[in-house]
């Protein structure tokens, strides 16, 4: 009976994708990014499964999504508490949570990975997902810095592998970078682009180059600000004031560095510098490495370039 049910669900998933519609989505990673992707997907009527190995993370994901939706519903239904409550219940009702990536992938048209920025961990995960997912299921990574082609190499469906780079917080940020490799099927790329637009994002097509569009410009810019301070050309406070008032940036580079996290930033540059050692813009920062070693990772630890 279990096998018959599984076969039926797989058949349904394949037929829905064959018609060009992505309706069943699995999100692997129950952190802030994964929860945000799950929220915006379920909000437009899609069936969503959130996957994480840690039960506490799954429980927190449900809480984060519910609270986020409650704020949205309160604004939309200011004078109707019942309607607001129903909106939250309806959307959350389309989301389920599980520890099994294979189980989630087996019924999905699209699997989006949003886990730690580690190539080998991602490749191990996708090898398992590839084996469990129906043949037409599209696989996607939310990586902000790793090569999509390198991750896809762990699978047997390189033509159905893309990058879907969301920005944090996902329910608020409108941009979605849709990344294709040289092996990505044009129809697959078109399908995930349409899906991105369906969940309310403005999509930008990207090639599989370091950092795609946004981070290829943003990350070197932030590290160049750090190098200015390392040389003694300016202080973090002065750089932040200058860029906010002179360039119209909502946050200064050091404020943004602290917001993103020093460990994340150093990990990105570590990967890029290793892959492109001749590119001086990809050099790691001694000041950042020191802060990471001291556990001063920015806002999340209470101290980075600033104290919080």
mmCIF file with all atom_site columns, N, CA, C and O in Angstrom, residues 260-306:
data_model
loop_
_atom_site.group_PDB
_atom_site.id
_atom_site.type_symbol
_atom_site.label_atom_id
_atom_site.label_alt_id
_atom_site.label_comp_id
_atom_site.label_asym_id
_atom_site.label_entity_id
_atom_site.label_seq_id
_atom_site.pdbx_PDB_ins_code
_atom_site.Cartn_x
_atom_site.Cartn_y
_atom_site.Cartn_z
_atom_site.occupancy
_atom_site.B_iso_or_equiv
_atom_site.pdbx_formal_charge
_atom_site.auth_seq_id
_atom_site.auth_comp_id
_atom_site.auth_asym_id
_atom_site.auth_atom_id
_atom_site.pdbx_PDB_model_num
ATOM 1   N N  . UNK A 1 260 ? 25.736 40.493 8.026  1.00 0.00 ? 260 UNK A N  1
ATOM 2   C CA . UNK A 1 260 ? 25.883 39.231 7.293  1.00 0.00 ? 260 UNK A CA 1
ATOM 3   C C  . UNK A 1 260 ? 26.576 38.185 8.153  1.00 0.00 ? 260 UNK A C  1
ATOM 4   O O  . UNK A 1 260 ? 26.184 37.016 8.179  1.00 0.00 ? 260 UNK A O  1
ATOM 5   N N  . UNK A 1 261 ? 27.635 38.596 8.855  1.00 0.00 ? 261 UNK A N  1
ATOM 6   C CA . UNK A 1 261 ? 28.409 37.675 9.693  1.00 0.00 ? 261 UNK A CA 1
ATOM 7   C C  . UNK A 1 261 ? 29.811 37.496 9.160  1.00 0.00 ? 261 UNK A C  1
ATOM 8   O O  . UNK A 1 261 ? 30.009 37.198 7.982  1.00 0.00 ? 261 UNK A O  1
ATOM 9   N N  . UNK A 1 262 ? 30.797 37.677 10.028 1.00 0.00 ? 262 UNK A N  1
ATOM 10  C CA . UNK A 1 262 ? 32.195 37.608 9.614  1.00 0.00 ? 262 UNK A CA 1
ATOM 11  C C  . UNK A 1 262 ? 32.607 36.209 9.181  1.00 0.00 ? 262 UNK A C  1
ATOM 12  O O  . UNK A 1 262 ? 33.431 36.053 8.283  1.00 0.00 ? 262 UNK A O  1
ATOM 13  N N  . UNK A 1 263 ? 32.028 35.183 9.820  1.00 0.00 ? 263 UNK A N  1
ATOM 14  C CA . UNK A 1 263 ? 32.337 33.815 9.417  1.00 0.00 ? 263 UNK A CA 1
ATOM 15  C C  . UNK A 1 263 ? 31.853 33.532 8.005  1.00 0.00 ? 263 UNK A C  1
ATOM 16  O O  . UNK A 1 263 ? 32.561 32.920 7.194  1.00 0.00 ? 263 UNK A O  1
ATOM 17  N N  . UNK A 1 264 ? 30.658 34.008 7.693  1.00 0.00 ? 264 UNK A N  1
ATOM 18  C CA . UNK A 1 264 ? 30.106 33.823 6.346  1.00 0.00 ? 264 UNK A CA 1
ATOM 19  C C  . UNK A 1 264 ? 30.944 34.549 5.305  1.00 0.00 ? 264 UNK A C  1
ATOM 20  O O  . UNK A 1 264 ? 31.284 33.985 4.253  1.00 0.00 ? 264 UNK A O  1
ATOM 21  N N  . UNK A 1 265 ? 31.296 35.786 5.609  1.00 0.00 ? 265 UNK A N  1
ATOM 22  C CA . UNK A 1 265 ? 32.075 36.585 4.661  1.00 0.00 ? 265 UNK A CA 1
ATOM 23  C C  . UNK A 1 265 ? 33.452 35.978 4.423  1.00 0.00 ? 265 UNK A C  1
ATOM 24  O O  . UNK A 1 265 ? 33.938 35.902 3.287  1.00 0.00 ? 265 UNK A O  1
ATOM 25  N N  . UNK A 1 266 ? 34.106 35.530 5.499  1.00 0.00 ? 266 UNK A N  1
ATOM 26  C CA . UNK A 1 266 ? 35.439 34.942 5.353  1.00 0.00 ? 266 UNK A CA 1
ATOM 27  C C  . UNK A 1 266 ? 35.377 33.622 4.593  1.00 0.00 ? 266 UNK A C  1
ATOM 28  O O  . UNK A 1 266 ? 36.265 33.311 3.787  1.00 0.00 ? 266 UNK A O  1
ATOM 29  N N  . UNK A 1 267 ? 34.315 32.861 4.815  1.00 0.00 ? 267 UNK A N  1
ATOM 30  C CA . UNK A 1 267 ? 34.148 31.585 4.116  1.00 0.00 ? 267 UNK A CA 1
ATOM 31  C C  . UNK A 1 267 ? 33.980 31.804 2.607  1.00 0.00 ? 267 UNK A C  1
ATOM 32  O O  . UNK A 1 267 ? 34.545 31.070 1.791  1.00 0.00 ? 267 UNK A O  1
ATOM 33  N N  . UNK A 1 268 ? 33.209 32.826 2.252  1.00 0.00 ? 268 UNK A N  1
ATOM 34  C CA . UNK A 1 268 ? 33.035 33.159 0.836  1.00 0.00 ? 268 UNK A CA 1
ATOM 35  C C  . UNK A 1 268 ? 34.376 33.509 0.207  1.00 0.00 ? 268 UNK A C  1
ATOM 36  O O  . UNK A 1 268 ? 34.759 32.973 -0.850 1.00 0.00 ? 268 UNK A O  1
ATOM 37  N N  . UNK A 1 269 ? 35.115 34.393 0.851  1.00 0.00 ? 269 UNK A N  1
ATOM 38  C CA . UNK A 1 269 ? 36.382 34.835 0.275  1.00 0.00 ? 269 UNK A CA 1
ATOM 39  C C  . UNK A 1 269 ? 37.424 33.723 0.293  1.00 0.00 ? 269 UNK A C  1
ATOM 40  O O  . UNK A 1 269 ? 38.276 33.654 -0.603 1.00 0.00 ? 269 UNK A O  1
ATOM 41  N N  . UNK A 1 270 ? 37.345 32.863 1.271  1.00 0.00 ? 270 UNK A N  1
ATOM 42  C CA . UNK A 1 270 ? 38.254 31.715 1.325  1.00 0.00 ? 270 UNK A CA 1
ATOM 43  C C  . UNK A 1 270 ? 38.052 30.825 0.090  1.00 0.00 ? 270 UNK A C  1
ATOM 44  O O  . UNK A 1 270 ? 39.014 30.366 -0.531 1.00 0.00 ? 270 UNK A O  1
ATOM 45  N N  . UNK A 1 271 ? 36.794 30.601 -0.260 1.00 0.00 ? 271 UNK A N  1
ATOM 46  C CA . UNK A 1 271 ? 36.488 29.785 -1.429 1.00 0.00 ? 271 UNK A CA 1
ATOM 47  C C  . UNK A 1 271 ? 36.913 30.445 -2.724 1.00 0.00 ? 271 UNK A C  1
ATOM 48  O O  . UNK A 1 271 ? 37.507 29.802 -3.605 1.00 0.00 ? 271 UNK A O  1
ATOM 49  N N  . UNK A 1 272 ? 36.627 31.737 -2.843 1.00 0.00 ? 272 UNK A N  1
ATOM 50  C CA . UNK A 1 272 ? 36.967 32.448 -4.087 1.00 0.00 ? 272 UNK A CA 1
ATOM 51  C C  . UNK A 1 272 ? 38.474 32.572 -4.262 1.00 0.00 ? 272 UNK A C  1
ATOM 52  O O  . UNK A 1 272 ? 38.993 32.394 -5.367 1.00 0.00 ? 272 UNK A O  1
ATOM 53  N N  . UNK A 1 273 ? 39.180 32.888 -3.194 1.00 0.00 ? 273 UNK A N  1
ATOM 54  C CA . UNK A 1 273 ? 40.625 33.066 -3.314 1.00 0.00 ? 273 UNK A CA 1
ATOM 55  C C  . UNK A 1 273 ? 41.311 31.742 -3.631 1.00 0.00 ? 273 UNK A C  1
ATOM 56  O O  . UNK A 1 273 ? 42.332 31.701 -4.344 1.00 0.00 ? 273 UNK A O  1
ATOM 57  N N  . UNK A 1 274 ? 40.751 30.647 -3.106 1.00 0.00 ? 274 UNK A N  1
ATOM 58  C CA . UNK A 1 274 ? 41.307 29.343 -3.412 1.00 0.00 ? 274 UNK A CA 1
ATOM 59  C C  . UNK A 1 274 ? 41.114 28.955 -4.860 1.00 0.00 ? 274 UNK A C  1
ATOM 60  O O  . UNK A 1 274 ? 41.981 28.325 -5.479 1.00 0.00 ? 274 UNK A O  1
ATOM 61  N N  . UNK A 1 275 ? 39.983 29.370 -5.415 1.00 0.00 ? 275 UNK A N  1
ATOM 62  C CA . UNK A 1 275 ? 39.664 29.030 -6.808 1.00 0.00 ? 275 UNK A CA 1
ATOM 63  C C  . UNK A 1 275 ? 40.335 29.972 -7.802 1.00 0.00 ? 275 UNK A C  1
ATOM 64  O O  . UNK A 1 275 ? 40.712 29.576 -8.905 1.00 0.00 ? 275 UNK A O  1
ATOM 65  N N  . UNK A 1 276 ? 40.469 31.235 -7.391 1.00 0.00 ? 276 UNK A N  1
ATOM 66  C CA . UNK A 1 276 ? 41.078 32.242 -8.274 1.00 0.00 ? 276 UNK A CA 1
ATOM 67  C C  . UNK A 1 276 ? 42.196 32.978 -7.527 1.00 0.00 ? 276 UNK A C  1
ATOM 68  O O  . UNK A 1 276 ? 42.047 34.149 -7.170 1.00 0.00 ? 276 UNK A O  1
ATOM 69  N N  . UNK A 1 277 ? 43.308 32.311 -7.275 1.00 0.00 ? 277 UNK A N  1
ATOM 70  C CA . UNK A 1 277 ? 44.385 32.901 -6.460 1.00 0.00 ? 277 UNK A CA 1
ATOM 71  C C  . UNK A 1 277 ? 45.020 34.146 -7.083 1.00 0.00 ? 277 UNK A C  1
ATOM 72  O O  . UNK A 1 277 ? 45.617 34.960 -6.367 1.00 0.00 ? 277 UNK A O  1
ATOM 73  N N  . UNK A 1 278 ? 44.864 34.310 -8.379 1.00 0.00 ? 278 UNK A N  1
ATOM 74  C CA . UNK A 1 278 ? 45.478 35.463 -9.046 1.00 0.00 ? 278 UNK A CA 1
ATOM 75  C C  . UNK A 1 278 ? 44.641 36.733 -8.923 1.00 0.00 ? 278 UNK A C  1
ATOM 76  O O  . UNK A 1 278 ? 45.121 37.835 -9.205 1.00 0.00 ? 278 UNK A O  1
ATOM 77  N N  . UNK A 1 279 ? 43.391 36.607 -8.481 1.00 0.00 ? 279 UNK A N  1
ATOM 78  C CA . UNK A 1 279 ? 42.495 37.766 -8.394 1.00 0.00 ? 279 UNK A CA 1
ATOM 79  C C  . UNK A 1 279 ? 42.697 38.487 -7.063 1.00 0.00 ? 279 UNK A C  1
ATOM 80  O O  . UNK A 1 279 ? 42.341 37.979 -6.001 1.00 0.00 ? 279 UNK A O  1
ATOM 81  N N  . UNK A 1 280 ? 43.285 39.682 -7.112 1.00 0.00 ? 280 UNK A N  1
ATOM 82  C CA . UNK A 1 280 ? 43.597 40.414 -5.874 1.00 0.00 ? 280 UNK A CA 1
ATOM 83  C C  . UNK A 1 280 ? 42.344 40.854 -5.127 1.00 0.00 ? 280 UNK A C  1
ATOM 84  O O  . UNK A 1 280 ? 42.377 41.023 -3.902 1.00 0.00 ? 280 UNK A O  1
ATOM 85  N N  . UNK A 1 281 ? 41.234 41.051 -5.830 1.00 0.00 ? 281 UNK A N  1
ATOM 86  C CA . UNK A 1 281 ? 39.998 41.447 -5.161 1.00 0.00 ? 281 UNK A CA 1
ATOM 87  C C  . UNK A 1 281 ? 39.438 40.335 -4.279 1.00 0.00 ? 281 UNK A C  1
ATOM 88  O O  . UNK A 1 281 ? 38.569 40.578 -3.443 1.00 0.00 ? 281 UNK A O  1
ATOM 89  N N  . UNK A 1 282 ? 39.935 39.105 -4.472 1.00 0.00 ? 282 UNK A N  1
ATOM 90  C CA . UNK A 1 282 ? 39.437 37.967 -3.700 1.00 0.00 ? 282 UNK A CA 1
ATOM 91  C C  . UNK A 1 282 ? 40.350 37.618 -2.529 1.00 0.00 ? 282 UNK A C  1
ATOM 92  O O  . UNK A 1 282 ? 40.223 36.545 -1.937 1.00 0.00 ? 282 UNK A O  1
ATOM 93  N N  . UNK A 1 283 ? 41.266 38.518 -2.167 1.00 0.00 ? 283 UNK A N  1
ATOM 94  C CA . UNK A 1 283 ? 42.154 38.241 -1.038 1.00 0.00 ? 283 UNK A CA 1
ATOM 95  C C  . UNK A 1 283 ? 41.394 38.297 0.291  1.00 0.00 ? 283 UNK A C  1
ATOM 96  O O  . UNK A 1 283 ? 40.552 39.168 0.494  1.00 0.00 ? 283 UNK A O  1
ATOM 97  N N  . UNK A 1 284 ? 41.716 37.369 1.184  1.00 0.00 ? 284 UNK A N  1
ATOM 98  C CA . UNK A 1 284 ? 41.113 37.374 2.513  1.00 0.00 ? 284 UNK A CA 1
ATOM 99  C C  . UNK A 1 284 ? 41.704 38.510 3.344  1.00 0.00 ? 284 UNK A C  1
ATOM 100 O O  . UNK A 1 284 ? 42.781 39.033 3.038  1.00 0.00 ? 284 UNK A O  1
ATOM 101 N N  . UNK A 1 285 ? 40.992 38.886 4.396  1.00 0.00 ? 285 UNK A N  1
ATOM 102 C CA . UNK A 1 285 ? 41.408 39.982 5.267  1.00 0.00 ? 285 UNK A CA 1
ATOM 103 C C  . UNK A 1 285 ? 41.939 39.435 6.582  1.00 0.00 ? 285 UNK A C  1
ATOM 104 O O  . UNK A 1 285 ? 41.296 38.601 7.234  1.00 0.00 ? 285 UNK A O  1
ATOM 105 N N  . UNK A 1 286 ? 43.109 39.913 6.983  1.00 0.00 ? 286 UNK A N  1
ATOM 106 C CA . UNK A 1 286 ? 43.683 39.491 8.265  1.00 0.00 ? 286 UNK A CA 1
ATOM 107 C C  . UNK A 1 286 ? 42.815 39.964 9.429  1.00 0.00 ? 286 UNK A C  1
ATOM 108 O O  . UNK A 1 286 ? 42.660 39.259 10.428 1.00 0.00 ? 286 UNK A O  1
ATOM 109 N N  . UNK A 1 287 ? 42.248 41.154 9.311  1.00 0.00 ? 287 UNK A N  1
ATOM 110 C CA . UNK A 1 287 ? 41.393 41.677 10.382 1.00 0.00 ? 287 UNK A CA 1
ATOM 111 C C  . UNK A 1 287 ? 40.142 40.812 10.556 1.00 0.00 ? 287 UNK A C  1
ATOM 112 O O  . UNK A 1 287 ? 39.730 40.519 11.689 1.00 0.00 ? 287 UNK A O  1
ATOM 113 N N  . UNK A 1 288 ? 39.571 40.385 9.440  1.00 0.00 ? 288 UNK A N  1
ATOM 114 C CA . UNK A 1 288 ? 38.375 39.544 9.508  1.00 0.00 ? 288 UNK A CA 1
ATOM 115 C C  . UNK A 1 288 ? 38.719 38.166 10.056 1.00 0.00 ? 288 UNK A C  1
ATOM 116 O O  . UNK A 1 288 ? 37.991 37.618 10.895 1.00 0.00 ? 288 UNK A O  1
ATOM 117 N N  . UNK A 1 289 ? 39.830 37.602 9.616  1.00 0.00 ? 289 UNK A N  1
ATOM 118 C CA . UNK A 1 289 ? 40.243 36.291 10.124 1.00 0.00 ? 289 UNK A CA 1
ATOM 119 C C  . UNK A 1 289 ? 40.453 36.346 11.634 1.00 0.00 ? 289 UNK A C  1
ATOM 120 O O  . UNK A 1 289 ? 40.105 35.405 12.356 1.00 0.00 ? 289 UNK A O  1
ATOM 121 N N  . UNK A 1 290 ? 41.013 37.452 12.129 1.00 0.00 ? 290 UNK A N  1
ATOM 122 C CA . UNK A 1 290 ? 41.252 37.608 13.572 1.00 0.00 ? 290 UNK A CA 1
ATOM 123 C C  . UNK A 1 290 ? 39.928 37.672 14.340 1.00 0.00 ? 290 UNK A C  1
ATOM 124 O O  . UNK A 1 290 ? 39.777 37.031 15.380 1.00 0.00 ? 290 UNK A O  1
ATOM 125 N N  . UNK A 1 291 ? 38.969 38.423 13.808 1.00 0.00 ? 291 UNK A N  1
ATOM 126 C CA . UNK A 1 291 ? 37.664 38.530 14.461 1.00 0.00 ? 291 UNK A CA 1
ATOM 127 C C  . UNK A 1 291 ? 36.954 37.175 14.490 1.00 0.00 ? 291 UNK A C  1
ATOM 128 O O  . UNK A 1 291 ? 36.330 36.810 15.494 1.00 0.00 ? 291 UNK A O  1
ATOM 129 N N  . UNK A 1 292 ? 37.050 36.430 13.404 1.00 0.00 ? 292 UNK A N  1
ATOM 130 C CA . UNK A 1 292 ? 36.428 35.102 13.348 1.00 0.00 ? 292 UNK A CA 1
ATOM 131 C C  . UNK A 1 292 ? 37.069 34.183 14.387 1.00 0.00 ? 292 UNK A C  1
ATOM 132 O O  . UNK A 1 292 ? 36.377 33.450 15.112 1.00 0.00 ? 292 UNK A O  1
ATOM 133 N N  . UNK A 1 293 ? 38.396 34.214 14.469 1.00 0.00 ? 293 UNK A N  1
ATOM 134 C CA . UNK A 1 293 ? 39.113 33.372 15.441 1.00 0.00 ? 293 UNK A CA 1
ATOM 135 C C  . UNK A 1 293 ? 38.716 33.709 16.872 1.00 0.00 ? 293 UNK A C  1
ATOM 136 O O  . UNK A 1 293 ? 38.696 32.832 17.747 1.00 0.00 ? 293 UNK A O  1
ATOM 137 N N  . UNK A 1 294 ? 38.381 34.972 17.116 1.00 0.00 ? 294 UNK A N  1
ATOM 138 C CA . UNK A 1 294 ? 37.982 35.413 18.459 1.00 0.00 ? 294 UNK A CA 1
ATOM 139 C C  . UNK A 1 294 ? 36.492 35.205 18.720 1.00 0.00 ? 294 UNK A C  1
ATOM 140 O O  . UNK A 1 294 ? 35.998 35.514 19.808 1.00 0.00 ? 294 UNK A O  1
ATOM 141 N N  . UNK A 1 295 ? 35.766 34.710 17.719 1.00 0.00 ? 295 UNK A N  1
ATOM 142 C CA . UNK A 1 295 ? 34.336 34.485 17.875 1.00 0.00 ? 295 UNK A CA 1
ATOM 143 C C  . UNK A 1 295 ? 33.501 35.746 17.773 1.00 0.00 ? 295 UNK A C  1
ATOM 144 O O  . UNK A 1 295 ? 32.322 35.748 18.131 1.00 0.00 ? 295 UNK A O  1
ATOM 145 N N  . UNK A 1 296 ? 34.097 36.816 17.261 1.00 0.00 ? 296 UNK A N  1
ATOM 146 C CA . UNK A 1 296 ? 33.376 38.077 17.093 1.00 0.00 ? 296 UNK A CA 1
ATOM 147 C C  . UNK A 1 296 ? 32.842 38.133 15.664 1.00 0.00 ? 296 UNK A C  1
ATOM 148 O O  . UNK A 1 296 ? 33.472 38.654 14.750 1.00 0.00 ? 296 UNK A O  1
ATOM 149 N N  . UNK A 1 297 ? 31.648 37.567 15.484 1.00 0.00 ? 297 UNK A N  1
ATOM 150 C CA . UNK A 1 297 ? 31.126 37.334 14.142 1.00 0.00 ? 297 UNK A CA 1
ATOM 151 C C  . UNK A 1 297 ? 30.134 38.391 13.676 1.00 0.00 ? 297 UNK A C  1
ATOM 152 O O  . UNK A 1 297 ? 29.582 38.294 12.580 1.00 0.00 ? 297 UNK A O  1
ATOM 153 N N  . UNK A 1 298 ? 29.902 39.411 14.501 1.00 0.00 ? 298 UNK A N  1
ATOM 154 C CA . UNK A 1 298 ? 28.948 40.447 14.107 1.00 0.00 ? 298 UNK A CA 1
ATOM 155 C C  . UNK A 1 298 ? 27.744 40.461 15.020 1.00 0.00 ? 298 UNK A C  1
ATOM 156 O O  . UNK A 1 298 ? 27.825 40.092 16.199 1.00 0.00 ? 298 UNK A O  1
ATOM 157 N N  . UNK A 1 299 ? 26.613 40.855 14.472 1.00 0.00 ? 299 UNK A N  1
ATOM 158 C CA . UNK A 1 299 ? 25.394 41.000 15.271 1.00 0.00 ? 299 UNK A CA 1
ATOM 159 C C  . UNK A 1 299 ? 25.003 39.722 15.999 1.00 0.00 ? 299 UNK A C  1
ATOM 160 O O  . UNK A 1 299 ? 24.527 39.753 17.142 1.00 0.00 ? 299 UNK A O  1
ATOM 161 N N  . UNK A 1 300 ? 25.169 38.583 15.337 1.00 0.00 ? 300 UNK A N  1
ATOM 162 C CA . UNK A 1 300 ? 24.693 37.327 15.929 1.00 0.00 ? 300 UNK A CA 1
ATOM 163 C C  . UNK A 1 300 ? 25.451 36.928 17.184 1.00 0.00 ? 300 UNK A C  1
ATOM 164 O O  . UNK A 1 300 ? 24.945 36.131 17.988 1.00 0.00 ? 300 UNK A O  1
ATOM 165 N N  . UNK A 1 301 ? 26.660 37.468 17.379 1.00 0.00 ? 301 UNK A N  1
ATOM 166 C CA . UNK A 1 301 ? 27.414 37.175 18.609 1.00 0.00 ? 301 UNK A CA 1
ATOM 167 C C  . UNK A 1 301 ? 27.533 38.396 19.515 1.00 0.00 ? 301 UNK A C  1
ATOM 168 O O  . UNK A 1 301 ? 28.133 38.318 20.589 1.00 0.00 ? 301 UNK A O  1
ATOM 169 N N  . UNK A 1 302 ? 26.978 39.520 19.087 1.00 0.00 ? 302 UNK A N  1
ATOM 170 C CA . UNK A 1 302 ? 26.999 40.718 19.909 1.00 0.00 ? 302 UNK A CA 1
ATOM 171 C C  . UNK A 1 302 ? 28.186 41.634 19.676 1.00 0.00 ? 302 UNK A C  1
ATOM 172 O O  . UNK A 1 302 ? 28.255 42.728 20.228 1.00 0.00 ? 302 UNK A O  1
ATOM 173 N N  . UNK A 1 303 ? 29.130 41.181 18.849 1.00 0.00 ? 303 UNK A N  1
ATOM 174 C CA . UNK A 1 303 ? 30.284 42.021 18.558 1.00 0.00 ? 303 UNK A CA 1
ATOM 175 C C  . UNK A 1 303 ? 30.923 41.608 17.240 1.00 0.00 ? 303 UNK A C  1
ATOM 176 O O  . UNK A 1 303 ? 31.039 40.423 16.934 1.00 0.00 ? 303 UNK A O  1
ATOM 177 N N  . UNK A 1 304 ? 31.325 42.618 16.472 1.00 0.00 ? 304 UNK A N  1
ATOM 178 C CA . UNK A 1 304 ? 32.085 42.425 15.245 1.00 0.00 ? 304 UNK A CA 1
ATOM 179 C C  . UNK A 1 304 ? 32.964 43.642 15.094 1.00 0.00 ? 304 UNK A C  1
ATOM 180 O O  . UNK A 1 304 ? 33.825 43.898 15.938 1.00 0.00 ? 304 UNK A O  1
ATOM 181 N N  . UNK A 1 305 ? 32.713 44.434 14.058 1.00 0.00 ? 305 UNK A N  1
ATOM 182 C CA . UNK A 1 305 ? 33.381 45.730 13.989 1.00 0.00 ? 305 UNK A CA 1
ATOM 183 C C  . UNK A 1 305 ? 32.765 46.675 15.023 1.00 0.00 ? 305 UNK A C  1
ATOM 184 O O  . UNK A 1 305 ? 33.416 47.613 15.493 1.00 0.00 ? 305 UNK A O  1
ATOM 185 N N  . UNK A 1 306 ? 31.508 46.429 15.344 1.00 0.00 ? 306 UNK A N  1
ATOM 186 C CA . UNK A 1 306 ? 30.812 47.210 16.380 1.00 0.00 ? 306 UNK A CA 1
ATOM 187 C C  . UNK A 1 306 ? 30.358 46.272 17.486 1.00 0.00 ? 306 UNK A C  1
ATOM 188 O O  . UNK A 1 306 ? 30.288 45.065 17.314 1.00 0.00 ? 306 UNK A O  1
#
